[in-house]
PDB file of C-alpha atoms in Angstrom:
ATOM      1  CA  UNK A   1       0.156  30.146  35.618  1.00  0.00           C
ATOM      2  CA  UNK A   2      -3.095  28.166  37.403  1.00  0.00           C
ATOM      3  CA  UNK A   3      -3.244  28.466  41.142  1.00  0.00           C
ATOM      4  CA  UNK A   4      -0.920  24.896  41.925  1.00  0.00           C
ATOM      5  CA  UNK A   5       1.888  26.366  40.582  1.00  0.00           C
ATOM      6  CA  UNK A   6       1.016  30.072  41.654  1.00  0.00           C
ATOM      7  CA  UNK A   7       1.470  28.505  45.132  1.00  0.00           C
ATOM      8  CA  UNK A   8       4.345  26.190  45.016  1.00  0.00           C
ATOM      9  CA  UNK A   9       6.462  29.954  43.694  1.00  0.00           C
ATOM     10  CA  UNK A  10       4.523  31.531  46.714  1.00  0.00           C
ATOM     11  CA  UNK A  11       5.538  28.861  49.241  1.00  0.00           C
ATOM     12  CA  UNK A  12       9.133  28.355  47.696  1.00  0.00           C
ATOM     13  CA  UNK A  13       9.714  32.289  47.976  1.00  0.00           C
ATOM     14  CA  UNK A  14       8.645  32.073  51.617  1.00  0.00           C
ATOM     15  CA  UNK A  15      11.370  28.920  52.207  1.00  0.00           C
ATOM     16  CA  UNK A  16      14.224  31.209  51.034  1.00  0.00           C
ATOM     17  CA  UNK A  17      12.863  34.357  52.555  1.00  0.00           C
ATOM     18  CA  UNK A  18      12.566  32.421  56.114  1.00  0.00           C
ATOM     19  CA  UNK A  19      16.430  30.913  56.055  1.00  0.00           C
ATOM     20  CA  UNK A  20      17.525  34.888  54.867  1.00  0.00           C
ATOM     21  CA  UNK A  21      15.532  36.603  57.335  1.00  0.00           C
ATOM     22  CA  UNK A  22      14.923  33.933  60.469  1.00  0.00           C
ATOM     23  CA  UNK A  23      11.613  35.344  60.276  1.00  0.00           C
ATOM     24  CA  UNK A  24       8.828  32.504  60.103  1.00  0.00           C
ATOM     25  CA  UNK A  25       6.111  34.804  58.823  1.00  0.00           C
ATOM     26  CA  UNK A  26       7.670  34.786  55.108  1.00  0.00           C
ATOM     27  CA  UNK A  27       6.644  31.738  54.664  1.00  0.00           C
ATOM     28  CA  UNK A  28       2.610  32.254  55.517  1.00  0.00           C
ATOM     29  CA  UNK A  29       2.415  36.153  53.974  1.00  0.00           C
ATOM     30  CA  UNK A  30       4.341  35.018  50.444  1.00  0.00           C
ATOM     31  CA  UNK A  31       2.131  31.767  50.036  1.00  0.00           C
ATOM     32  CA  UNK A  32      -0.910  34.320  50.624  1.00  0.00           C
ATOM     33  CA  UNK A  33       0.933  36.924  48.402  1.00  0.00           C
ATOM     34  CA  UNK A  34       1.247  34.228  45.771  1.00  0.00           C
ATOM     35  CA  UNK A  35      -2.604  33.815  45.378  1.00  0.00           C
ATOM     36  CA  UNK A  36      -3.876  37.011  46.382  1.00  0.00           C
ATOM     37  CA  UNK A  37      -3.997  38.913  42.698  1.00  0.00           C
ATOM     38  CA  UNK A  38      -6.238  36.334  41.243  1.00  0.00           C
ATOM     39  CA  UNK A  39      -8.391  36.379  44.466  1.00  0.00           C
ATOM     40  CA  UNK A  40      -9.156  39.701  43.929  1.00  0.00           C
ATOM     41  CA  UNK A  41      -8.494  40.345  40.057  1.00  0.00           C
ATOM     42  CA  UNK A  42     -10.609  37.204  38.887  1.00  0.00           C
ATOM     43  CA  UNK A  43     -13.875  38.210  40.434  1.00  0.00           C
ATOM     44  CA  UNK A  44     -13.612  42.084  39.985  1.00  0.00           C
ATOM     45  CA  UNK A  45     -12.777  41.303  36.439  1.00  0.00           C
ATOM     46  CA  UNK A  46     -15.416  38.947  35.493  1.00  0.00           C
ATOM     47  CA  UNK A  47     -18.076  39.510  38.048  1.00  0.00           C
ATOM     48  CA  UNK A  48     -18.289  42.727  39.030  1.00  0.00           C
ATOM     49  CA  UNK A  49     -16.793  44.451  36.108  1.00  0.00           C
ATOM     50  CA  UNK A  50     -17.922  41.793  34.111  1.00  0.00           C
ATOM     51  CA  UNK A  51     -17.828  43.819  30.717  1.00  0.00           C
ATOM     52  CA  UNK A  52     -14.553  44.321  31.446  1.00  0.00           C
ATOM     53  CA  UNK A  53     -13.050  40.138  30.877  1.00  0.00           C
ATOM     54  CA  UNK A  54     -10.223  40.304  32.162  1.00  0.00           C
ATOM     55  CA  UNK A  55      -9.004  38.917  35.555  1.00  0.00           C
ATOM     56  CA  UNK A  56      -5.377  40.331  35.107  1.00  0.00           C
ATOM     57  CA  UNK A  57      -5.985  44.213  36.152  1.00  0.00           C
ATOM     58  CA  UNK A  58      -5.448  46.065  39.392  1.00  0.00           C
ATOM     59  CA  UNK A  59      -3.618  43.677  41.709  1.00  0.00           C
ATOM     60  CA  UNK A  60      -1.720  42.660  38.616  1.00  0.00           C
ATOM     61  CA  UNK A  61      -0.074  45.779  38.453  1.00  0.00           C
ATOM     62  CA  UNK A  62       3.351  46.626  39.391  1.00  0.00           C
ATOM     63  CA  UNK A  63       1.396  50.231  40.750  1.00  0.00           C
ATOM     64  CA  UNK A  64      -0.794  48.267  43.301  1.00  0.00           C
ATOM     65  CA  UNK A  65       2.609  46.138  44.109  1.00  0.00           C
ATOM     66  CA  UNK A  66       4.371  49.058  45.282  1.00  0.00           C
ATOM     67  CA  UNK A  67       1.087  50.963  46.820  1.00  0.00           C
ATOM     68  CA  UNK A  68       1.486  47.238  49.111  1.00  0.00           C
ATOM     69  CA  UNK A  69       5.151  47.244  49.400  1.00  0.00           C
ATOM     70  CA  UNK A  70       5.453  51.062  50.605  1.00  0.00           C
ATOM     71  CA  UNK A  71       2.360  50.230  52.756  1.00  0.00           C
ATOM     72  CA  UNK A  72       4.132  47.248  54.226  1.00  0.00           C
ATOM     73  CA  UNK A  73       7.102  49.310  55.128  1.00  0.00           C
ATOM     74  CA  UNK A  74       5.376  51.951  56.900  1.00  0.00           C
ATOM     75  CA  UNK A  75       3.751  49.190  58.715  1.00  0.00           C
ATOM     76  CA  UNK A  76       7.174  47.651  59.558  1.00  0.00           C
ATOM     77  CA  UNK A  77       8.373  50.771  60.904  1.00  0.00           C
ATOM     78  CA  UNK A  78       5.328  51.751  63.362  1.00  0.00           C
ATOM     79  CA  UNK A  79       4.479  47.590  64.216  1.00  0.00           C
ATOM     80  CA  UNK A  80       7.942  46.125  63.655  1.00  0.00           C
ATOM     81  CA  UNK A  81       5.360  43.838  61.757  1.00  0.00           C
ATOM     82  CA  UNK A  82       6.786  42.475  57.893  1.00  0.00           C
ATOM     83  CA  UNK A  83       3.385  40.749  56.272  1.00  0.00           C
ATOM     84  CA  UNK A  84       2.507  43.334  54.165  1.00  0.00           C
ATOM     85  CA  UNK A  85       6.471  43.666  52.517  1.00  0.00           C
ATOM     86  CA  UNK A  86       5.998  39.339  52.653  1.00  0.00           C
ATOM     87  CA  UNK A  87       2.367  39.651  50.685  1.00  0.00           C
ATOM     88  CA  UNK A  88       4.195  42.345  48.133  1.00  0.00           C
ATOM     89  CA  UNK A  89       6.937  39.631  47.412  1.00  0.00           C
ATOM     90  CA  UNK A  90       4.147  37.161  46.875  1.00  0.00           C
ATOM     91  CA  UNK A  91       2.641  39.594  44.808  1.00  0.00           C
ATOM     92  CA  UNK A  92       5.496  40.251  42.567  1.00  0.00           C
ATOM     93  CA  UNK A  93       6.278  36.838  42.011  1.00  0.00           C
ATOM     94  CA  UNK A  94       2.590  36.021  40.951  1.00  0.00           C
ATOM     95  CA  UNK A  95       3.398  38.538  38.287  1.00  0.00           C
ATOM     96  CA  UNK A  96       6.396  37.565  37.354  1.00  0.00           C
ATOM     97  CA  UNK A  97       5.250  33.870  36.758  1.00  0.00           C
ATOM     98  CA  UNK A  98       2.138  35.352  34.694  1.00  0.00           C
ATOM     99  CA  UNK A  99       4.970  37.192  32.643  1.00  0.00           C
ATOM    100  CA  UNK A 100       2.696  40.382  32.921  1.00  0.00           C
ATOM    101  CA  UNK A 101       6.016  41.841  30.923  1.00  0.00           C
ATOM    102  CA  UNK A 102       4.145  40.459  28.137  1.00  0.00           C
ATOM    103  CA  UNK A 103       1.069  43.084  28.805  1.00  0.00           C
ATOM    104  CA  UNK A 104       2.594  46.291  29.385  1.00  0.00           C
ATOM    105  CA  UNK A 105      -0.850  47.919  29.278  1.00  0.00           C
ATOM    106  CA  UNK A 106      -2.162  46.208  32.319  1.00  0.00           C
ATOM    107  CA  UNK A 107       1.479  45.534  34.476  1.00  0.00           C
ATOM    108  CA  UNK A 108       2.361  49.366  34.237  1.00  0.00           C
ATOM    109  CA  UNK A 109      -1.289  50.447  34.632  1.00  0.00           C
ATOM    110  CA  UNK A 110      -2.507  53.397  34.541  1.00  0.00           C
ATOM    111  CA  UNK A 111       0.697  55.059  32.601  1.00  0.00           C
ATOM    112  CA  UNK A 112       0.037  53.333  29.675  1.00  0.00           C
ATOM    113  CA  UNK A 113      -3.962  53.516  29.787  1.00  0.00           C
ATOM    114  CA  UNK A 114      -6.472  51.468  30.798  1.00  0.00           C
ATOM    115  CA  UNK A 115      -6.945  47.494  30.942  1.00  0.00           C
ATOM    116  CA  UNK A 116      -7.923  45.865  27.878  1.00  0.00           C
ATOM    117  CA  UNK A 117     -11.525  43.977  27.686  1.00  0.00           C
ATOM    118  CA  UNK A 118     -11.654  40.890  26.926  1.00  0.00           C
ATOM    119  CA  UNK A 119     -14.739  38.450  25.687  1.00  0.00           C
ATOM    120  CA  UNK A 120     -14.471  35.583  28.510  1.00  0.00           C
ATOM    121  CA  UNK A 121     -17.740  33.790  28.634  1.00  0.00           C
ATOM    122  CA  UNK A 122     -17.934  30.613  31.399  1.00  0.00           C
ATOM    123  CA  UNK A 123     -14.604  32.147  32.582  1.00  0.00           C
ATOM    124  CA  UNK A 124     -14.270  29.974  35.790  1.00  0.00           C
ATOM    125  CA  UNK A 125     -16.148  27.358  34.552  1.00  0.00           C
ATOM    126  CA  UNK A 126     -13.144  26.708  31.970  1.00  0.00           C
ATOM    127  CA  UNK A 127     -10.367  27.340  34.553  1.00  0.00           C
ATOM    128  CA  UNK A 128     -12.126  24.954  36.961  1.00  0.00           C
ATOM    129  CA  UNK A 129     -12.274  22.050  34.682  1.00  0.00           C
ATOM    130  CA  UNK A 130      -8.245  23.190  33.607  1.00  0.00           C
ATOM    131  CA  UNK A 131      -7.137  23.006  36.668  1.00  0.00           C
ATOM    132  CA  UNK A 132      -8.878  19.808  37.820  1.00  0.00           C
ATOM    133  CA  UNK A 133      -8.323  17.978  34.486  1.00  0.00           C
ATOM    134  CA  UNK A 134      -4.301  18.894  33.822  1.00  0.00           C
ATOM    135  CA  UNK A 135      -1.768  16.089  35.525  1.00  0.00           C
ATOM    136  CA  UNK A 136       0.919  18.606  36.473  1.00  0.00           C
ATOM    137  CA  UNK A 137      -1.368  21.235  38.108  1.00  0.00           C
ATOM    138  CA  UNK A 138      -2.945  17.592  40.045  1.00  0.00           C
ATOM    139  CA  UNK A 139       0.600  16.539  41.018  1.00  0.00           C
ATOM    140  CA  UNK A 140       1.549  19.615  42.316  1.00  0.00           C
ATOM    141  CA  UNK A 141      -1.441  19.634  44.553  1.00  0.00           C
ATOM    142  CA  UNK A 142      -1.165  15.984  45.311  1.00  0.00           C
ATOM    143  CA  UNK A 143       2.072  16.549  46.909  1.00  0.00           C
ATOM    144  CA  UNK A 144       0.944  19.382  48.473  1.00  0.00           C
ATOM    145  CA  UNK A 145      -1.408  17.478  50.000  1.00  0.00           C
ATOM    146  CA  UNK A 146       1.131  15.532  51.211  1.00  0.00           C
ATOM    147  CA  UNK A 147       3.404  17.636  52.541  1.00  0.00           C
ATOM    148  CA  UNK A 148       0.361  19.230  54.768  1.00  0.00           C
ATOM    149  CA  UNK A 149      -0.154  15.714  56.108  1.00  0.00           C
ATOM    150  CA  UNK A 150       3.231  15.347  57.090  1.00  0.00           C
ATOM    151  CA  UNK A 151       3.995  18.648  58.569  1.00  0.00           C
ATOM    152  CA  UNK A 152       0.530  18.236  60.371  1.00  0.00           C
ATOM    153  CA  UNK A 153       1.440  14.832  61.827  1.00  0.00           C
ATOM    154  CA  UNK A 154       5.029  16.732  62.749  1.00  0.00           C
ATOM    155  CA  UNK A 155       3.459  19.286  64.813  1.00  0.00           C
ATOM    156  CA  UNK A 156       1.449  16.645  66.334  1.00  0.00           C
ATOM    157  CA  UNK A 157       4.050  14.424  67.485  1.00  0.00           C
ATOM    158  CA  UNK A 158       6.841  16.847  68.002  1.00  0.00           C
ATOM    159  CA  UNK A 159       8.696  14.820  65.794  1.00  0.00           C
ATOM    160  CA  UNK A 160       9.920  16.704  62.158  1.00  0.00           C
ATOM    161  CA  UNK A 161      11.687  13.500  60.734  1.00  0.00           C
ATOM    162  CA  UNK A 162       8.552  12.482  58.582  1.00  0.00           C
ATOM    163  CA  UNK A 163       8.190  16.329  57.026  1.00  0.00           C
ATOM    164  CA  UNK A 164      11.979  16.830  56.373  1.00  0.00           C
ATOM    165  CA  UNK A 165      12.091  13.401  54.664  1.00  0.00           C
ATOM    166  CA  UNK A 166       9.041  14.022  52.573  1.00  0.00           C
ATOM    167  CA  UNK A 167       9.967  17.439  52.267  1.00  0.00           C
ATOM    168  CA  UNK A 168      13.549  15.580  50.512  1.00  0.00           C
ATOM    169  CA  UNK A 169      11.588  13.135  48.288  1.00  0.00           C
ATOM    170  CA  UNK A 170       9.061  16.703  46.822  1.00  0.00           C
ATOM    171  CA  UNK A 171      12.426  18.434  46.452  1.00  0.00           C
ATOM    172  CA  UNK A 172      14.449  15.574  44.338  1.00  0.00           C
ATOM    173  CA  UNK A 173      11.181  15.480  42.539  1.00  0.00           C
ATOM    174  CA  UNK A 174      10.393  18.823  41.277  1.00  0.00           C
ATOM    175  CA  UNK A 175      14.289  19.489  40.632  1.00  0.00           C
ATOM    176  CA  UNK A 176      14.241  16.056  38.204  1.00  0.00           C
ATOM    177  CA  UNK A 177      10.321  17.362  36.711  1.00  0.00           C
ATOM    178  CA  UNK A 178      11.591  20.752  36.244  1.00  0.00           C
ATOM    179  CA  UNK A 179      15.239  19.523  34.506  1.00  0.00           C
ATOM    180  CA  UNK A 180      13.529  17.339  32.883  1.00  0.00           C
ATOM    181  CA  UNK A 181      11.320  19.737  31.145  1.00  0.00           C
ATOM    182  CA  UNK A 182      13.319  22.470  30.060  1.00  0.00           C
ATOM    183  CA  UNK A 183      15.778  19.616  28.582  1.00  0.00           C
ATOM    184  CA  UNK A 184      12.932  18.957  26.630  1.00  0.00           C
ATOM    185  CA  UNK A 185      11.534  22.453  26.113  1.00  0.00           C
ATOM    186  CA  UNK A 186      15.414  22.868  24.670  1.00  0.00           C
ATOM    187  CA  UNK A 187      15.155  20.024  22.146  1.00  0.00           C
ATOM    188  CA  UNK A 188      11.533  21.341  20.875  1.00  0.00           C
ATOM    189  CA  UNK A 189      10.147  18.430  22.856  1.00  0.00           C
ATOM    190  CA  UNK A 190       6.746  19.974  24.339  1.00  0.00           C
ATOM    191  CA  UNK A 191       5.459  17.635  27.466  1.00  0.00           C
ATOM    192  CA  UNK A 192       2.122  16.502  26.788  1.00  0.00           C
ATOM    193  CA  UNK A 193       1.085  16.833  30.872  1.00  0.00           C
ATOM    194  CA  UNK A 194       1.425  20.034  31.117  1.00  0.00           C
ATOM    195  CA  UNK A 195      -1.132  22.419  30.846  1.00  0.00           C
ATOM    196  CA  UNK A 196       0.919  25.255  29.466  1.00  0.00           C
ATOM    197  CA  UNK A 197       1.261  25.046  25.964  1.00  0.00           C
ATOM    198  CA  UNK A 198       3.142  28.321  25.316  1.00  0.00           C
ATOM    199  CA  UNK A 199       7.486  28.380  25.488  1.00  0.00           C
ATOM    200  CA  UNK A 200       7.315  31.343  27.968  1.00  0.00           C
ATOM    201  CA  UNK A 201       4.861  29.516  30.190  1.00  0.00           C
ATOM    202  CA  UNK A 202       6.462  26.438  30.182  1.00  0.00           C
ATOM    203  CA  UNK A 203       9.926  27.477  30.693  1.00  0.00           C
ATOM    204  CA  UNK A 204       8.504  29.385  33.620  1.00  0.00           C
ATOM    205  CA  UNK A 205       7.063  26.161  34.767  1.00  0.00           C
ATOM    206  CA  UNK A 206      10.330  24.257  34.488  1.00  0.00           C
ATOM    207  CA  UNK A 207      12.444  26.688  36.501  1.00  0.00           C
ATOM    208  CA  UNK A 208       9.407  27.535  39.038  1.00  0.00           C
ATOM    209  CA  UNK A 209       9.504  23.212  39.837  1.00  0.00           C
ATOM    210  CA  UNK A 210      13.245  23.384  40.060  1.00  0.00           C
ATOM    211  CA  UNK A 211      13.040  26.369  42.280  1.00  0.00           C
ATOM    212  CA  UNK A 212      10.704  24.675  44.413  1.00  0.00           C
ATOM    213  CA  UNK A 213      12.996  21.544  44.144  1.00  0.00           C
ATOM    214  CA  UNK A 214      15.738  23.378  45.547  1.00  0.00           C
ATOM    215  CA  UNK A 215      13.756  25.425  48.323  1.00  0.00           C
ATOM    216  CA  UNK A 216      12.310  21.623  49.547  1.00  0.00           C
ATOM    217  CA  UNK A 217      15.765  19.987  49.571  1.00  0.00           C
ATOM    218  CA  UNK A 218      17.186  23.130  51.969  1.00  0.00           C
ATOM    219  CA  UNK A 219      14.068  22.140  54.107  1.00  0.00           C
ATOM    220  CA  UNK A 220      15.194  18.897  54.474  1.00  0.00           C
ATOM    221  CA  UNK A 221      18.829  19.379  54.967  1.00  0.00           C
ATOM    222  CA  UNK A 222      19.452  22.369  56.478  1.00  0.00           C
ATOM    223  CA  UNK A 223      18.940  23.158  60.137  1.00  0.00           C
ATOM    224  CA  UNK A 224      15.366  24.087  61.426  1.00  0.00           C
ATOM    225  CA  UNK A 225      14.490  27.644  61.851  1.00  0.00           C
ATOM    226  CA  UNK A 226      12.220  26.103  64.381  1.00  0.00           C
ATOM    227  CA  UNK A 227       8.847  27.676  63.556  1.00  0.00           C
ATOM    228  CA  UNK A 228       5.773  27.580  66.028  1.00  0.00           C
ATOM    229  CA  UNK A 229       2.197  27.966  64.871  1.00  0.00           C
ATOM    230  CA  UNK A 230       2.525  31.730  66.847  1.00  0.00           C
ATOM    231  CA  UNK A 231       5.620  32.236  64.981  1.00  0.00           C
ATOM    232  CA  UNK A 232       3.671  32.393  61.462  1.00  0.00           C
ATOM    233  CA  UNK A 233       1.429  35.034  62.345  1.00  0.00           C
TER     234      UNK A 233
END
């Protein structure tokens, strides 16, 4: 998966986390979570072990996940503080989403040896211009975009109505994207706007959006948790 949709899994994992746990930092630490293995993994791999060419190594790993996750509760227990065990669930889904099940070499790392290199010449040169040239990772940002704006002019005013309406609209719309594309994904029917070209990756895709779909529309419906900008920290 590129970043957009890296985020909207992060960010829709926080949603549910928050209304399970009350706790408004799930939201903030699984967005960061979300991103935060190809932060790390896509320089390392291609700049500074740039032989190497590959960007999916240590912090895709389920090893480094759980190195996190028992950091995080350890951290929990002494701080009564849950970001790391957030970041590791951000982690995990970034993973998941990159179907790292598919590379055994490199998810269960080092048991099974070490990473594979990889030829990757103008590596984020090409992933630049993919991101920035497909019309589903653009619309996913573009209503990100959105949804910042509201949310921003919410906090200004004091007033949520905007952000729970828009927050309704970005939910009906990913659930009908996402439907629509593993209805098509079912009848062999591969959309030309998305970037993905693989069945795994798209039908990742499809239930990611309706995921994300569903996570929006609780936003919208369902009572505040009533989150302050201390509250996410």
């Amino acid at each position: 998966m590129l970043p957009a949709v890296h985020l909207l899994i992060g960010v829709t994992l926080g949603i549910f986390l928050l209304y399970l746990t009350r706790d408004c930092r799930a939201l903030i630490y699984c967005a960061i979570g979300s991103l935060l293995p190809d932060i790390i993994d896509k320089p390392v791999g291609h700049i500074i072990l740039e032989s190497m060419g590959n960007g999916r190594i240590f912090f895709h790993s389920l090893t480094v996940c759980a190195l996190v996750a028992l950091l995080g509760v350890i951290v929990l227990k002494k701080w009564r503080h849950p970001g790391l065990l957030f970041i590791a669930a951000g982690m995990l889904s970034h993973q998941l989403a990159d179907a790292m099940w598919s590379v055994p070499q490199s998810w269960y790392w080092p048991f099974l040896g070490d990473f594979t290199h990889k030829y990757s010449p103008s590596y984020f040169e090409n992933m630049f211009h993919l991101e920035f040239s497909s019309p589903s990772e653009l619309l996913v940002l573009a209503l990100a975009v959105i949804l910042f704006i509201c949310l921003f002019q919410a906090w200004r005013t004091g007033n949520g109505r905007l952000f729970r309406r828009a927050a309704g609209l970005v939910g009906l719309f990913l659930l009908v994207a996402g439907t629509l594309i593993l209805s098509g994904l079912a009848m062999g029917i591969l959309p030309g706007f998305l970037v993905y070209s693989g069945c795994s990756a798209i039908l990742i895709c499809g239930l990611s959006l309706i995921l994300g779909g569903v996570a929006f529309l609780l936003v919208s419906f369902l009572p505040s948790v009533g989150c302050g900008m201390n509250d996410l920290v």
